[in-house]
Amino acid sequence: MNRILLSLLLVSASTVYGQLNIDTLAFQDFEITPASPVWTFTGPVIYNSGFSTASAAPPNSPIGIGGSRAWETTTNSGGLVLDFANVTIPPGYDSIRVRYNLAAMNLNGSTGGPDNLDYVLTAVSTDGGTTYYNRLRIRGATTDNCFWAYSATGVGKVYYQPQTEALFQPTTSGLQTTLGFSTCEIVFPGSVTQVRVRITGRSSSSTDTWLVDNLVMAGENICTSSSSSISPVACNSYTSPGGSVFTSSGTYADTIPNSSGCDSIISINLTVNNGSSATIAAAACGSYLSPAGNTYTSSGMYMDTIPNSSGCDSVITINLTVNNPTAATISPVNCGAYLSPAGNTYTSSGMYMDTIPNSSGCDSVITINLTVNTIDTSTSLNGATITANATGVSYQWIDCNNGNAAIPGANGQSYLPVANGSYAVIVTDSVCSDTSSCVQVLSVGMNMQQVPEGITISPNPSAGIFTVSCARGFSDATCTLTDMRGRIVFRRENLSGTALTFDITENESGFYFLEIRQGGAVQRIKLAR
């Protein structure tokens, strides 16, 4: 393990000095004899070294750091994968950092380099390789090819959390000096116990080359002295964080270790206050919990102690009166939900306990032997016909869109509306009467249209996924789906092929119109979901 000790000047609310300890836990420089501690890997061993030619992009640039050997991927549209071995992390680090250097070049010409199709993807695992998360992806330029040397100043840096992919990508083509991401970093918390890394490089052509060098995993500890000020208020005496005892108000200095193990110098602005006393008369039911948390079960005089407004002892004399709770039993019979005396709602028969205040202000515990009679208010919809599922009862159908007005003569178990709308049924038996939920009917007077010749839709009706087929095939077609109110659900353009599949499972059930436009022809087809 290689350790580096750096002295740092840190500036915050106050200027303090500290040290940064860095331990190299694993390292891979792709040399014939790699430096220790060697981070082993599996994958294609494709290396390059030296410097790019004067006609390359960028010219005369190191292929590896300082011209050393680097890992190269060129013309690998499927991507090459380097799988680095799992590293066990010793405890005690503040953070773990994985870093490598990256260059993007065209070794065969003065322009070009990686574009939007080319990338270097870093995935990490903290469970020994069972689960990987794609965390850091570097791409070529969004507009065209780009290139940069190791001297580019861009840094692609992410933290282990969140476990989602972060993208770093130049927005312009050509040479990159500030947006060339020559340093790639992933920072983990010191609590991780193991880290495994997988690097995938994709190159779409011989003009697009990625070069990776000096992959290192380091454990870091920062030790920083600090200062702070506190203003405690104490009673009679005060024990400081460092263990010193002060008995009078004043300003004192104290020193303790901070979270980094360095000195934390504390300025204590101390106020010392005195205790107080008071008398209260309390009434309770069954038992009394005093301000200090003591429990008393009989009337009498008691002494209690709590902090006063200054944070010191307040000695309280309690003149206590203890009253008693009461109990009762009731046996209600109810239709549907039952509201208890205390305001609780019960929907099924059984024994329940309820509590309300009695005349003394104490608990009156009520045992409720409840009988709840229920009635089935569920309905079924078949086409435009609504059917109440309850049998052996009376029915009255109502119009939900007309203030729940009763529909004259609609007293059967089933009801076929004469117009589209929202309807419900009042179901009544010998004990209860209840109303169903409103049912939306949209299909009155509507029949499924025949699908135009040459086009088939299956299934129709569907559960949400349907396929539109045409033996003659679609070419540059546009499909627009609207609901019965004319609102556009989706529009798909530039469609070709003999079968088009659509998914509307996230949309509500009902009827829709699918409009197919191709050339100057338009077809509209009704669908049921």
Coordinates of C-alpha atoms in Angstrom, one line a residue, residues 130-391:
T130 CA -23.2 -9.5 -8.2
T131 CA -24.8 -6.2 -9.1
Y132 CA -23.2 -3.5 -11.3
Y133 CA -24.5 0.1 -11.7
N134 CA -23.6 2.1 -14.8
R135 CA -22.4 5.3 -13.1
L136 CA -20.2 7.4 -15.5
R137 CA -20.4 7.6 -19.3
I138 CA -18.1 9.8 -21.5
R139 CA -19.3 10.3 -25.1
G140 CA -17.9 12.1 -28.1
A141 CA -19.4 15.4 -29.2
T142 CA -23.1 15.7 -29.7
T143 CA -22.7 17.6 -33.0
D144 CA -19.8 15.7 -34.6
N145 CA -16.4 14.1 -34.0
C146 CA -14.1 15.6 -31.3
F147 CA -10.7 14.8 -29.8
W148 CA -8.6 15.8 -26.8
A149 CA -5.3 15.0 -25.1
Y150 CA -4.6 14.1 -21.5
S151 CA -3.9 17.8 -20.9
A152 CA -7.6 18.7 -21.4
T153 CA -9.0 20.2 -18.2
G154 CA -12.5 18.7 -18.1
V155 CA -13.3 16.4 -15.2
G156 CA -16.0 13.8 -15.3
K157 CA -16.7 13.3 -11.6
V158 CA -19.6 11.6 -9.8
Y159 CA -20.4 10.2 -6.4
Y160 CA -21.4 6.6 -5.9
Q161 CA -24.9 7.7 -5.0
P162 CA -27.4 8.0 -6.6
Q163 CA -26.9 4.7 -8.5
T164 CA -27.9 6.2 -11.8
E165 CA -25.8 6.9 -14.9
A166 CA -24.2 10.4 -15.3
L167 CA -23.3 11.6 -18.8
F168 CA -20.4 13.9 -19.7
Q169 CA -20.2 15.0 -23.3
P170 CA -18.8 17.9 -25.3
T171 CA -21.4 19.9 -27.1
T172 CA -19.1 21.1 -30.0
S173 CA -16.9 19.2 -32.4
G174 CA -13.1 19.5 -32.9
L175 CA -10.4 20.0 -30.4
Q176 CA -11.5 20.1 -26.8
T177 CA -9.4 21.8 -24.2
T178 CA -11.9 22.5 -21.3
L179 CA -14.7 20.1 -22.3
G180 CA -12.3 17.2 -23.0
F181 CA -12.9 14.9 -20.0
S182 CA -9.3 13.7 -19.4
T183 CA -10.0 12.9 -15.8
C184 CA -12.7 10.4 -14.8
E185 CA -13.6 10.0 -11.1
I186 CA -16.1 8.1 -8.9
V187 CA -16.1 8.8 -5.2
F188 CA -17.4 6.3 -2.7
P189 CA -18.1 6.8 1.1
G190 CA -15.6 5.3 3.5
S191 CA -18.3 2.9 4.7
V192 CA -18.0 0.7 1.6
T193 CA -16.2 -2.7 2.2
Q194 CA -15.5 -3.7 -1.4
V195 CA -15.4 -2.1 -4.9
R196 CA -15.3 -3.7 -8.3
V197 CA -15.0 -1.7 -11.6
R198 CA -15.9 -2.5 -15.2
I199 CA -14.8 -0.2 -18.0
T200 CA -16.4 -0.6 -21.5
G201 CA -15.0 1.3 -24.5
R202 CA -17.0 1.6 -27.8
S203 CA -15.5 2.9 -31.0
S204 CA -17.5 3.0 -34.2
S205 CA -14.7 3.4 -36.7
S206 CA -10.9 3.5 -37.2
T207 CA -11.0 7.3 -36.8
D208 CA -12.4 7.0 -33.3
T209 CA -9.9 5.9 -30.6
W210 CA -10.2 5.9 -26.8
L211 CA -7.1 5.7 -24.7
V212 CA -7.3 4.8 -20.9
D213 CA -4.3 5.0 -18.6
N214 CA -3.4 5.0 -14.9
L215 CA -6.5 3.5 -13.2
V216 CA -6.1 4.0 -9.5
M217 CA -8.2 3.3 -6.4
A218 CA -7.3 5.3 -3.3
G219 CA -8.4 5.5 0.3
E220 CA -8.5 9.1 1.7
N221 CA -8.5 10.6 5.2
I222 CA -8.6 14.3 5.9
C223 CA -7.6 15.6 9.3
T224 CA -8.6 19.2 9.9
S225 CA -8.5 21.3 13.0
S226 CA -11.5 23.5 13.7
S227 CA -12.9 26.2 16.0
S228 CA -16.3 27.0 17.2
S229 CA -18.2 29.0 19.8
I230 CA -21.0 27.9 22.1
S231 CA -23.2 29.7 24.6
P232 CA -24.5 27.2 27.2
V233 CA -26.7 28.0 30.1
A234 CA -26.2 25.9 33.2
C235 CA -27.5 25.6 36.8
N236 CA -25.0 26.0 39.6
S237 CA -22.1 24.5 37.7
Y238 CA -21.1 23.6 34.1
T239 CA -19.0 20.7 32.8
S240 CA -17.3 21.6 29.5
P241 CA -16.9 19.2 26.6
G242 CA -13.3 18.8 27.6
G243 CA -14.2 17.9 31.2
S244 CA -13.5 21.2 33.0
V245 CA -16.0 22.4 35.6
F246 CA -17.0 26.1 35.8
T247 CA -19.3 27.5 38.6
S248 CA -19.8 31.1 37.4
S249 CA -20.8 33.0 34.3
G250 CA -18.0 34.0 31.9
T251 CA -16.0 33.2 28.8
Y252 CA -13.8 30.1 28.8
A253 CA -11.7 28.2 26.2
D254 CA -11.9 24.4 25.9
T255 CA -10.2 21.9 23.6
I256 CA -11.5 18.5 22.4
P257 CA -10.8 16.2 19.4
N258 CA -13.0 16.8 16.4
S259 CA -14.4 14.1 14.0
S260 CA -11.0 14.1 12.1
G261 CA -9.0 13.5 15.3
C262 CA -7.7 17.1 15.3
D263 CA -8.1 19.8 17.9
S264 CA -11.5 21.5 18.1
I265 CA -11.0 24.8 20.1
I266 CA -14.3 25.8 21.7
S267 CA -15.0 29.3 23.0
I268 CA -17.6 28.9 25.8
N269 CA -19.8 31.9 26.6
L270 CA -21.2 30.5 29.8
T271 CA -24.3 31.7 31.8
V272 CA -25.0 30.1 35.2
N273 CA -28.6 30.4 36.5
N274 CA -30.5 29.4 39.7
G275 CA -33.4 27.1 40.6
S276 CA -37.0 28.1 41.4
S277 CA -40.2 26.7 43.1
A278 CA -44.0 26.6 42.4
T279 CA -47.3 25.1 43.7
I280 CA -50.1 23.6 41.4
A281 CA -53.5 22.0 42.1
A282 CA -54.1 19.1 39.7
A283 CA -57.1 16.7 39.1
A284 CA -56.5 13.4 37.3
C285 CA -58.4 10.2 36.3
G286 CA -57.1 6.9 37.8
S287 CA -53.5 8.1 37.9
Y288 CA -51.5 11.3 37.4
L289 CA -48.3 11.8 35.5
S290 CA -46.4 14.6 37.1
P291 CA -44.4 17.2 35.0
A292 CA -41.3 15.3 35.9
G293 CA -42.8 12.0 34.7
N294 CA -43.7 10.5 38.1
T295 CA -46.9 8.5 38.4
Y296 CA -49.3 9.0 41.4
T297 CA -52.6 7.0 41.9
S298 CA -54.1 8.6 45.0
S299 CA -55.0 12.1 46.1
G300 CA -52.4 14.0 48.2
M301 CA -49.5 16.4 48.3
Y302 CA -46.4 15.6 46.3
M303 CA -43.0 17.2 45.5
D304 CA -41.8 17.2 41.9
T305 CA -38.8 18.7 40.1
I306 CA -38.5 19.9 36.5
P307 CA -36.3 22.4 34.6
N308 CA -37.5 26.1 34.9
S309 CA -37.3 28.7 32.1
S310 CA -33.6 29.2 32.8
G311 CA -33.0 25.4 32.5
C312 CA -32.5 25.0 36.3
D313 CA -34.4 23.0 38.9
S314 CA -38.0 24.1 39.5
V315 CA -39.4 22.4 42.6
I316 CA -43.1 21.9 42.3
T317 CA -45.6 21.3 45.2
I318 CA -48.5 19.3 43.7
N319 CA -51.9 19.3 45.5
L320 CA -53.4 16.3 43.7
T321 CA -57.0 15.1 43.4
V322 CA -57.5 11.6 41.7
N323 CA -60.9 10.8 40.2
N324 CA -62.1 7.4 38.8
P325 CA -63.0 6.2 35.3
T326 CA -66.4 4.5 34.5
A327 CA -67.6 1.7 32.2
A328 CA -70.7 0.9 30.1
T329 CA -72.0 -1.6 27.5
I330 CA -74.2 -0.9 24.5
S331 CA -75.5 -3.2 21.7
P332 CA -76.4 -1.1 18.6
V333 CA -77.7 -2.6 15.3
N334 CA -76.8 -0.5 12.3
C335 CA -77.1 -0.6 8.5
G336 CA -73.7 0.0 6.9
A337 CA -71.0 1.9 8.7
Y338 CA -71.5 2.7 12.4
L339 CA -70.2 5.9 14.1
S340 CA -69.4 5.3 17.7
P341 CA -69.9 7.8 20.6
A342 CA -66.2 8.7 20.3
G343 CA -66.4 9.2 16.6
N344 CA -64.8 6.0 15.4
T345 CA -66.3 4.3 12.3
Y346 CA -66.8 0.5 12.2
T347 CA -68.0 -1.4 9.1
S348 CA -68.4 -4.9 10.4
S349 CA -70.1 -6.7 13.3
G350 CA -68.0 -7.4 16.4
M351 CA -67.0 -6.2 19.8
Y352 CA -65.3 -2.8 20.0
M353 CA -64.0 -0.7 22.8
D354 CA -64.8 3.1 22.8
T355 CA -63.8 5.8 25.2
I356 CA -65.4 9.2 25.9
P357 CA -65.1 11.6 28.9
N358 CA -67.5 11.0 31.9
S359 CA -69.0 13.6 34.2
S360 CA -65.7 13.8 36.2
G361 CA -63.7 14.3 33.0
C362 CA -62.3 10.8 33.3
D363 CA -62.5 8.0 30.8
S364 CA -65.9 6.3 30.2
V365 CA -64.9 3.0 28.6
I366 CA -67.8 1.7 26.4
T367 CA -68.0 -1.9 25.3
I368 CA -69.9 -1.9 21.9
N369 CA -71.5 -5.2 20.9
L370 CA -72.1 -4.1 17.3
T371 CA -74.3 -5.7 14.6
V372 CA -73.7 -4.3 11.1
N373 CA -76.1 -5.3 8.3
T374 CA -74.6 -4.8 4.8
I375 CA -76.0 -4.8 1.3
D376 CA -74.2 -5.5 -2.0
T377 CA -74.0 -2.3 -4.1
S378 CA -71.7 -3.6 -6.7
T379 CA -72.7 -3.5 -10.4
S380 CA -71.6 -5.0 -13.7
L381 CA -71.5 -3.3 -17.1
N382 CA -72.1 -5.3 -20.3
G383 CA -72.1 -3.0 -23.4
A384 CA -74.5 -0.2 -22.3
T385 CA -76.5 -2.4 -19.9
I386 CA -75.8 -2.0 -16.1
T387 CA -76.7 -4.8 -13.8
A388 CA -76.9 -4.8 -10.0
N389 CA -75.2 -7.8 -8.5
A390 CA -77.5 -8.1 -5.5
T391 CA -80.5 -10.4 -5.8

